[in-house]
Amino acid sequence: MSLTLHGYRYSVYARIVRMICAEKAIGYRWVEVNPFALDLPDSYLALHPFRRVPVLEHDGFVIYETVAISRYLDEAFPGISLQPSAPRDRARLAQIIAIIDAYGYWPMVRQVFAHRVFRPYLGEPADEEQVDAGIAAARKVLAALEALAGDDGYLAGDRLSLADLHAAPMVAYFTMAAEGQAALSAYPRLTAWWGNMSRRPSLTDTDPFA
Ligand SMILES: N[C@@H](CCC(=O)N[C@@H](CS)C(=O)NCC(=O)O)C(=O)O
């Protein structure tokens, strides 16, 4: 069996896939790709025409888009199941992941984390307006997730699912910013959820800043 994950060490989307592999004890070969590089080789663009990471290759089967990769890994490999079976729980899982992708990634990662944490880390200037706009937009996402989260400490259903693993890398980056940490603390269910998720080995073992 050959499994290769093309990803960028700082990518939250690649980290989602790495967390799934960790939770299901799936071994893989990691190929580092910086999607922001201007000189991405044609061989990579043949795998991902939209110049993003991650891409998964499994015995010649190539797939990109994290939602598709996540479901494939959960369904094609043994280990704990990361998708509920009840239709409403499955719908909730899909809804939460869609909210995170459509409304959460940009403000939490590309505005708050990028401008408060990553640019300063690289010695580059931060844009305070981006941080402020990101916090304002992220509050709406956090409020929505707070309202949807389950009673058992997980986002969808009563146990760990792809929804938790999709959210965790983005919340990890968001809360590296003091403003992000403060914003999250206004939401008690999410704060309790994050208290547990932030200690999971699948998250801590994939921390690019550790
Ligand atoms: N819809 C894609 C999004 C992946 C994505 O945006 N990855 C980021 C890194 S976290 C990336 O490759 N960014 C490069 C860019 O924006 O040019 C997925 O779900 O896999």
PDB file of C-alpha atoms and ligand atoms in Angstrom:
ATOM      1  CA  MET A   1       0.000   0.000   0.000  1.00  0.00           C
ATOM      2  CA  SER A   2       1.327   3.408  -0.940  1.00  0.00           C
ATOM      3  CA  LEU A   3      -0.122   6.558   0.630  1.00  0.00           C
ATOM      4  CA  THR A   4       1.397   9.980  -0.026  1.00  0.00           C
ATOM      5  CA  LEU A   5       0.206  13.281   1.384  1.00  0.00           C
ATOM      6  CA  HIS A   6       1.375  16.445  -0.345  1.00  0.00           C
ATOM      7  CA  GLY A   7       1.090  19.325   2.105  1.00  0.00           C
ATOM      8  CA  TYR A   8       2.645  22.444   3.513  1.00  0.00           C
ATOM      9  CA  ARG A   9       3.808  22.317   7.120  1.00  0.00           C
ATOM     10  CA  TYR A  10       1.862  25.463   8.064  1.00  0.00           C
ATOM     11  CA  SER A  11      -1.334  24.514   6.217  1.00  0.00           C
ATOM     12  CA  VAL A  12      -4.430  24.049   8.368  1.00  0.00           C
ATOM     13  CA  TYR A  13      -6.005  21.965   5.606  1.00  0.00           C
ATOM     14  CA  ALA A  14      -3.053  19.601   5.420  1.00  0.00           C
ATOM     15  CA  ARG A  15      -3.125  19.418   9.229  1.00  0.00           C
ATOM     16  CA  ILE A  16      -6.765  18.268   9.148  1.00  0.00           C
ATOM     17  CA  VAL A  17      -5.686  15.320   7.004  1.00  0.00           C
ATOM     18  CA  ARG A  18      -2.686  14.613   9.220  1.00  0.00           C
ATOM     19  CA  MET A  19      -4.957  14.604  12.277  1.00  0.00           C
ATOM     20  CA  ILE A  20      -7.319  12.130  10.624  1.00  0.00           C
ATOM     21  CA  CYS A  21      -4.379   9.860   9.808  1.00  0.00           C
ATOM     22  CA  ALA A  22      -3.176  10.131  13.413  1.00  0.00           C
ATOM     23  CA  GLU A  23      -6.615   9.363  14.861  1.00  0.00           C
ATOM     24  CA  LYS A  24      -7.009   6.331  12.571  1.00  0.00           C
ATOM     25  CA  ALA A  25      -3.358   5.236  12.875  1.00  0.00           C
ATOM     26  CA  ILE A  26      -2.789   5.511   9.100  1.00  0.00           C
ATOM     27  CA  GLY A  27       0.835   5.744   7.998  1.00  0.00           C
ATOM     28  CA  TYR A  28       1.768   7.918   5.013  1.00  0.00           C
ATOM     29  CA  ARG A  29       4.673   9.542   3.210  1.00  0.00           C
ATOM     30  CA  TRP A  30       4.774  13.331   3.542  1.00  0.00           C
ATOM     31  CA  VAL A  31       5.836  15.497   0.593  1.00  0.00           C
ATOM     32  CA  GLU A  32       6.370  19.155   1.489  1.00  0.00           C
ATOM     33  CA  VAL A  33       4.857  21.609  -1.030  1.00  0.00           C
ATOM     34  CA  ASN A  34       4.651  25.358  -0.505  1.00  0.00           C
ATOM     35  CA  PRO A  35       1.470  26.339  -2.362  1.00  0.00           C
ATOM     36  CA  PHE A  36       2.423  30.020  -2.156  1.00  0.00           C
ATOM     37  CA  ALA A  37       5.632  29.446  -4.146  1.00  0.00           C
ATOM     38  CA  LEU A  38       5.532  31.095  -7.555  1.00  0.00           C
ATOM     39  CA  ASP A  39       7.466  28.264  -9.167  1.00  0.00           C
ATOM     40  CA  LEU A  40       5.220  25.306  -8.347  1.00  0.00           C
ATOM     41  CA  PRO A  41       6.279  22.545 -10.735  1.00  0.00           C
ATOM     42  CA  ASP A  42       3.979  21.355 -13.501  1.00  0.00           C
ATOM     43  CA  SER A  43       4.071  17.921 -11.883  1.00  0.00           C
ATOM     44  CA  TYR A  44       2.269  19.403  -8.853  1.00  0.00           C
ATOM     45  CA  LEU A  45      -0.208  21.399 -10.944  1.00  0.00           C
ATOM     46  CA  ALA A  46      -1.104  18.126 -12.635  1.00  0.00           C
ATOM     47  CA  LEU A  47      -2.144  16.852  -9.191  1.00  0.00           C
ATOM     48  CA  HIS A  48      -3.906  20.069  -8.091  1.00  0.00           C
ATOM     49  CA  PRO A  49      -4.849  22.555 -10.837  1.00  0.00           C
ATOM     50  CA  PHE A  50      -5.951  25.131  -8.217  1.00  0.00           C
ATOM     51  CA  ARG A  51      -2.440  25.296  -6.669  1.00  0.00           C
ATOM     52  CA  ARG A  52      -3.525  24.394  -3.143  1.00  0.00           C
ATOM     53  CA  VAL A  53      -2.600  21.788  -0.575  1.00  0.00           C
ATOM     54  CA  PRO A  54      -3.334  19.058   0.383  1.00  0.00           C
ATOM     55  CA  VAL A  55      -3.350  16.323  -2.231  1.00  0.00           C
ATOM     56  CA  LEU A  56      -3.597  12.633  -1.349  1.00  0.00           C
ATOM     57  CA  GLU A  57      -2.278   9.809  -3.526  1.00  0.00           C
ATOM     58  CA  HIS A  58      -3.354   6.283  -2.616  1.00  0.00           C
ATOM     59  CA  ASP A  59      -2.093   3.474  -4.849  1.00  0.00           C
ATOM     60  CA  GLY A  60      -2.456   5.669  -7.929  1.00  0.00           C
ATOM     61  CA  PHE A  61      -5.758   7.256  -6.866  1.00  0.00           C
ATOM     62  CA  VAL A  62      -5.252  11.042  -6.659  1.00  0.00           C
ATOM     63  CA  ILE A  63      -7.673  13.254  -4.765  1.00  0.00           C
ATOM     64  CA  TYR A  64      -7.704  16.896  -3.658  1.00  0.00           C
ATOM     65  CA  GLU A  65     -10.162  18.989  -1.610  1.00  0.00           C
ATOM     66  CA  THR A  66      -9.914  18.289   2.103  1.00  0.00           C
ATOM     67  CA  VAL A  67     -13.555  17.298   2.582  1.00  0.00           C
ATOM     68  CA  ALA A  68     -13.211  14.630  -0.089  1.00  0.00           C
ATOM     69  CA  ILE A  69      -9.858  13.425   1.273  1.00  0.00           C
ATOM     70  CA  SER A  70     -11.275  13.265   4.803  1.00  0.00           C
ATOM     71  CA  ARG A  71     -14.268  11.163   3.848  1.00  0.00           C
ATOM     72  CA  TYR A  72     -12.125   8.894   1.704  1.00  0.00           C
ATOM     73  CA  LEU A  73      -9.656   8.226   4.509  1.00  0.00           C
ATOM     74  CA  ASP A  74     -12.457   7.579   6.966  1.00  0.00           C
ATOM     75  CA  GLU A  75     -14.279   5.175   4.667  1.00  0.00           C
ATOM     76  CA  ALA A  76     -11.389   3.402   2.943  1.00  0.00           C
ATOM     77  CA  PHE A  77      -9.236   2.754   6.002  1.00  0.00           C
ATOM     78  CA  PRO A  78      -9.836   0.860   9.253  1.00  0.00           C
ATOM     79  CA  GLY A  79      -9.629   2.497  12.666  1.00  0.00           C
ATOM     80  CA  ILE A  80     -12.156   4.589  14.542  1.00  0.00           C
ATOM     81  CA  SER A  81     -15.064   5.822  12.464  1.00  0.00           C
ATOM     82  CA  LEU A  82     -15.147   9.605  12.247  1.00  0.00           C
ATOM     83  CA  GLN A  83     -18.617  10.002  10.742  1.00  0.00           C
ATOM     84  CA  PRO A  84     -21.888   9.426  12.575  1.00  0.00           C
ATOM     85  CA  SER A  85     -24.528   7.172  11.035  1.00  0.00           C
ATOM     86  CA  ALA A  86     -27.765   8.979  11.917  1.00  0.00           C
ATOM     87  CA  PRO A  87     -28.924  11.219   9.037  1.00  0.00           C
ATOM     88  CA  ARG A  88     -29.322  14.302  11.201  1.00  0.00           C
ATOM     89  CA  ASP A  89     -25.888  13.881  12.752  1.00  0.00           C
ATOM     90  CA  ARG A  90     -24.388  13.426   9.282  1.00  0.00           C
ATOM     91  CA  ALA A  91     -26.175  16.532   8.068  1.00  0.00           C
ATOM     92  CA  ARG A  92     -24.901  18.480  11.092  1.00  0.00           C
ATOM     93  CA  LEU A  93     -21.356  17.309  10.418  1.00  0.00           C
ATOM     94  CA  ALA A  94     -21.570  18.439   6.793  1.00  0.00           C
ATOM     95  CA  GLN A  95     -23.099  21.757   7.857  1.00  0.00           C
ATOM     96  CA  ILE A  96     -20.375  22.490  10.402  1.00  0.00           C
ATOM     97  CA  ILE A  97     -17.584  21.701   7.951  1.00  0.00           C
ATOM     98  CA  ALA A  98     -19.240  23.863   5.295  1.00  0.00           C
ATOM     99  CA  ILE A  99     -19.558  26.771   7.757  1.00  0.00           C
ATOM    100  CA  ILE A 100     -15.890  26.472   8.702  1.00  0.00           C
ATOM    101  CA  ASP A 101     -14.755  26.394   5.067  1.00  0.00           C
ATOM    102  CA  ALA A 102     -17.092  29.092   3.761  1.00  0.00           C
ATOM    103  CA  TYR A 103     -17.073  31.566   6.650  1.00  0.00           C
ATOM    104  CA  GLY A 104     -14.372  30.549   9.164  1.00  0.00           C
ATOM    105  CA  TYR A 105     -11.123  29.843   7.347  1.00  0.00           C
ATOM    106  CA  TRP A 106     -10.560  33.296   5.900  1.00  0.00           C
ATOM    107  CA  PRO A 107     -11.152  35.416   9.028  1.00  0.00           C
ATOM    108  CA  MET A 108      -9.652  32.996  11.532  1.00  0.00           C
ATOM    109  CA  VAL A 109      -6.594  31.897   9.572  1.00  0.00           C
ATOM    110  CA  ARG A 110      -5.920  34.347   6.770  1.00  0.00           C
ATOM    111  CA  GLN A 111      -6.841  37.501   8.671  1.00  0.00           C
ATOM    112  CA  VAL A 112      -6.324  36.966  12.419  1.00  0.00           C
ATOM    113  CA  PHE A 113      -3.605  34.293  12.482  1.00  0.00           C
ATOM    114  CA  ALA A 114      -1.784  35.516   9.384  1.00  0.00           C
ATOM    115  CA  HIS A 115      -1.619  39.126  10.501  1.00  0.00           C
ATOM    116  CA  ARG A 116      -1.236  38.742  14.264  1.00  0.00           C
ATOM    117  CA  VAL A 117       1.004  35.647  14.361  1.00  0.00           C
ATOM    118  CA  PHE A 118       2.459  34.437  11.068  1.00  0.00           C
ATOM    119  CA  ARG A 119       3.575  37.670   9.431  1.00  0.00           C
ATOM    120  CA  PRO A 120       5.363  38.857  12.584  1.00  0.00           C
ATOM    121  CA  TYR A 121       6.922  35.358  12.841  1.00  0.00           C
ATOM    122  CA  LEU A 122       8.330  35.861   9.343  1.00  0.00           C
ATOM    123  CA  GLY A 123       9.401  39.419  10.164  1.00  0.00           C
ATOM    124  CA  GLU A 124       6.753  40.877   7.850  1.00  0.00           C
ATOM    125  CA  PRO A 125       4.390  43.773   8.667  1.00  0.00           C
ATOM    126  CA  ALA A 126       0.895  43.017   9.948  1.00  0.00           C
ATOM    127  CA  ASP A 127      -2.245  44.873   8.902  1.00  0.00           C
ATOM    128  CA  GLU A 128      -4.267  45.723  12.021  1.00  0.00           C
ATOM    129  CA  GLU A 129      -7.403  46.298   9.967  1.00  0.00           C
ATOM    130  CA  GLN A 130      -7.223  42.707   8.799  1.00  0.00           C
ATOM    131  CA  VAL A 131      -7.024  41.513  12.419  1.00  0.00           C
ATOM    132  CA  ASP A 132     -10.020  43.620  13.435  1.00  0.00           C
ATOM    133  CA  ALA A 133     -12.080  42.549  10.435  1.00  0.00           C
ATOM    134  CA  GLY A 134     -11.134  38.927  11.040  1.00  0.00           C
ATOM    135  CA  ILE A 135     -12.188  39.025  14.684  1.00  0.00           C
ATOM    136  CA  ALA A 136     -15.534  40.603  13.785  1.00  0.00           C
ATOM    137  CA  ALA A 137     -16.235  37.980  11.107  1.00  0.00           C
ATOM    138  CA  ALA A 138     -14.980  35.119  13.278  1.00  0.00           C
ATOM    139  CA  ARG A 139     -17.369  36.029  16.118  1.00  0.00           C
ATOM    140  CA  LYS A 140     -20.298  35.211  13.856  1.00  0.00           C
ATOM    141  CA  VAL A 141     -18.775  31.824  13.022  1.00  0.00           C
ATOM    142  CA  LEU A 142     -18.064  31.064  16.684  1.00  0.00           C
ATOM    143  CA  ALA A 143     -21.634  31.995  17.630  1.00  0.00           C
ATOM    144  CA  ALA A 144     -22.980  29.664  14.946  1.00  0.00           C
ATOM    145  CA  LEU A 145     -20.755  26.783  16.077  1.00  0.00           C
ATOM    146  CA  GLU A 146     -21.689  27.434  19.726  1.00  0.00           C
ATOM    147  CA  ALA A 147     -25.362  27.088  18.799  1.00  0.00           C
ATOM    148  CA  LEU A 148     -24.803  23.896  16.789  1.00  0.00           C
ATOM    149  CA  ALA A 149     -22.331  22.067  19.050  1.00  0.00           C
ATOM    150  CA  GLY A 150     -23.534  18.884  20.732  1.00  0.00           C
ATOM    151  CA  ASP A 151     -24.019  18.328  24.465  1.00  0.00           C
ATOM    152  CA  ASP A 152     -21.193  15.816  24.808  1.00  0.00           C
ATOM    153  CA  GLY A 153     -18.166  17.983  24.147  1.00  0.00           C
ATOM    154  CA  TYR A 154     -18.029  17.375  20.389  1.00  0.00           C
ATOM    155  CA  LEU A 155     -19.208  19.542  17.526  1.00  0.00           C
ATOM    156  CA  ALA A 156     -21.380  16.969  15.717  1.00  0.00           C
ATOM    157  CA  GLY A 157     -22.968  14.002  17.481  1.00  0.00           C
ATOM    158  CA  ASP A 158     -21.738  12.423  20.715  1.00  0.00           C
ATOM    159  CA  ARG A 159     -18.166  11.513  19.772  1.00  0.00           C
ATOM    160  CA  LEU A 160     -15.123  12.687  17.868  1.00  0.00           C
ATOM    161  CA  SER A 161     -15.907  13.287  14.197  1.00  0.00           C
ATOM    162  CA  LEU A 162     -14.528  14.896  11.061  1.00  0.00           C
ATOM    163  CA  ALA A 163     -16.190  18.137  12.224  1.00  0.00           C
ATOM    164  CA  ASP A 164     -13.925  18.365  15.291  1.00  0.00           C
ATOM    165  CA  LEU A 165     -10.846  17.570  13.216  1.00  0.00           C
ATOM    166  CA  HIS A 166     -11.798  20.134  10.573  1.00  0.00           C
ATOM    167  CA  ALA A 167     -12.239  22.902  13.123  1.00  0.00           C
ATOM    168  CA  ALA A 168      -9.303  22.150  15.426  1.00  0.00           C
ATOM    169  CA  PRO A 169      -6.343  23.331  13.277  1.00  0.00           C
ATOM    170  CA  MET A 170      -8.123  26.599  12.492  1.00  0.00           C
ATOM    171  CA  VAL A 171      -9.075  27.239  16.115  1.00  0.00           C
ATOM    172  CA  ALA A 172      -5.498  26.363  17.117  1.00  0.00           C
ATOM    173  CA  TYR A 173      -4.162  29.099  14.849  1.00  0.00           C
ATOM    174  CA  PHE A 174      -6.922  31.563  15.762  1.00  0.00           C
ATOM    175  CA  THR A 175      -6.220  31.197  19.494  1.00  0.00           C
ATOM    176  CA  MET A 176      -2.490  31.789  19.008  1.00  0.00           C
ATOM    177  CA  ALA A 177      -3.612  35.414  18.702  1.00  0.00           C
ATOM    178  CA  ALA A 178      -4.600  36.994  22.027  1.00  0.00           C
ATOM    179  CA  GLU A 179      -7.641  38.522  20.351  1.00  0.00           C
ATOM    180  CA  GLY A 180      -8.683  35.124  19.067  1.00  0.00           C
ATOM    181  CA  GLN A 181      -8.294  33.548  22.500  1.00  0.00           C
ATOM    182  CA  ALA A 182     -10.423  36.331  24.010  1.00  0.00           C
ATOM    183  CA  ALA A 183     -13.089  35.960  21.316  1.00  0.00           C
ATOM    184  CA  LEU A 184     -13.350  32.196  21.867  1.00  0.00           C
ATOM    185  CA  SER A 185     -13.719  32.624  25.641  1.00  0.00           C
ATOM    186  CA  ALA A 186     -17.136  34.269  25.125  1.00  0.00           C
ATOM    187  CA  TYR A 187     -18.525  30.893  24.006  1.00  0.00           C
ATOM    188  CA  PRO A 188     -18.704  28.347  26.867  1.00  0.00           C
ATOM    189  CA  ARG A 189     -19.408  25.203  24.811  1.00  0.00           C
ATOM    190  CA  LEU A 190     -16.624  25.974  22.369  1.00  0.00           C
ATOM    191  CA  THR A 191     -14.275  26.834  25.211  1.00  0.00           C
ATOM    192  CA  ALA A 192     -14.953  23.448  26.845  1.00  0.00           C
ATOM    193  CA  TRP A 193     -14.617  21.714  23.450  1.00  0.00           C
ATOM    194  CA  TRP A 194     -11.304  23.485  22.824  1.00  0.00           C
ATOM    195  CA  GLY A 195     -10.069  22.562  26.300  1.00  0.00           C
ATOM    196  CA  ASN A 196     -10.295  18.900  25.256  1.00  0.00           C
ATOM    197  CA  MET A 197      -9.330  19.207  21.592  1.00  0.00           C
ATOM    198  CA  SER A 198      -6.251  21.301  22.280  1.00  0.00           C
ATOM    199  CA  ARG A 199      -4.765  18.422  24.289  1.00  0.00           C
ATOM    200  CA  ARG A 200      -5.393  15.657  21.749  1.00  0.00           C
ATOM    201  CA  PRO A 201      -2.116  14.097  20.586  1.00  0.00           C
ATOM    202  CA  SER A 202      -3.309  14.249  16.955  1.00  0.00           C
ATOM    203  CA  LEU A 203      -3.319  18.033  17.311  1.00  0.00           C
ATOM    204  CA  THR A 204      -0.240  18.567  19.475  1.00  0.00           C
ATOM    205  CA  ASP A 205       1.860  16.117  17.414  1.00  0.00           C
ATOM    206  CA  THR A 206       1.072  18.062  14.221  1.00  0.00           C
ATOM    207  CA  ASP A 207       1.843  21.539  15.596  1.00  0.00           C
ATOM    208  CA  PRO A 208       4.258  23.163  13.120  1.00  0.00           C
ATOM    209  CA  PHE A 209       5.464  25.611  15.781  1.00  0.00           C
ATOM    210  CA  ALA A 210       6.204  22.954  18.450  1.00  0.00           C
TER     211      ALA A 210
HETATM  212  N1  LIG B   1     -10.691  23.950  -0.734  1.00  0.00           N
HETATM  213  C1  LIG B   1      -9.342  23.534  -0.428  1.00  0.00           C
HETATM  214  C2  LIG B   1      -8.632  24.646   0.317  1.00  0.00           C
HETATM  215  C3  LIG B   1      -7.180  24.303   0.591  1.00  0.00           C
HETATM  216  C4  LIG B   1      -6.387  25.555   0.913  1.00  0.00           C
HETATM  217  O1  LIG B   1      -6.860  26.707   0.788  1.00  0.00           O
HETATM  218  N2  LIG B   1      -5.129  25.346   1.302  1.00  0.00           N
HETATM  219  C5  LIG B   1      -4.265  26.483   1.543  1.00  0.00           C
HETATM  220  C6  LIG B   1      -3.276  26.192   2.656  1.00  0.00           C
HETATM  221  S1  LIG B   1      -4.071  26.019   4.218  1.00  0.00           S
HETATM  222  C7  LIG B   1      -3.495  26.781   0.282  1.00  0.00           C
HETATM  223  O2  LIG B   1      -3.076  25.883  -0.401  1.00  0.00           O
HETATM  224  N3  LIG B   1      -3.322  28.070  -0.005  1.00  0.00           N
HETATM  225  C8  LIG B   1      -2.599  28.512  -1.145  1.00  0.00           C
HETATM  226  C9  LIG B   1      -3.183  29.778  -1.716  1.00  0.00           C
HETATM  227  O3  LIG B   1      -4.147  30.294  -1.153  1.00  0.00           O
HETATM  228  O4  LIG B   1      -2.653  30.211  -2.736  1.00  0.00           O
HETATM  229  C10 LIG B   1      -9.385  22.249   0.412  1.00  0.00           C
HETATM  230  O5  LIG B   1     -10.378  22.049   1.116  1.00  0.00           O
HETATM  231  O6  LIG B   1      -8.460  21.447   0.348  1.00  0.00           O
END
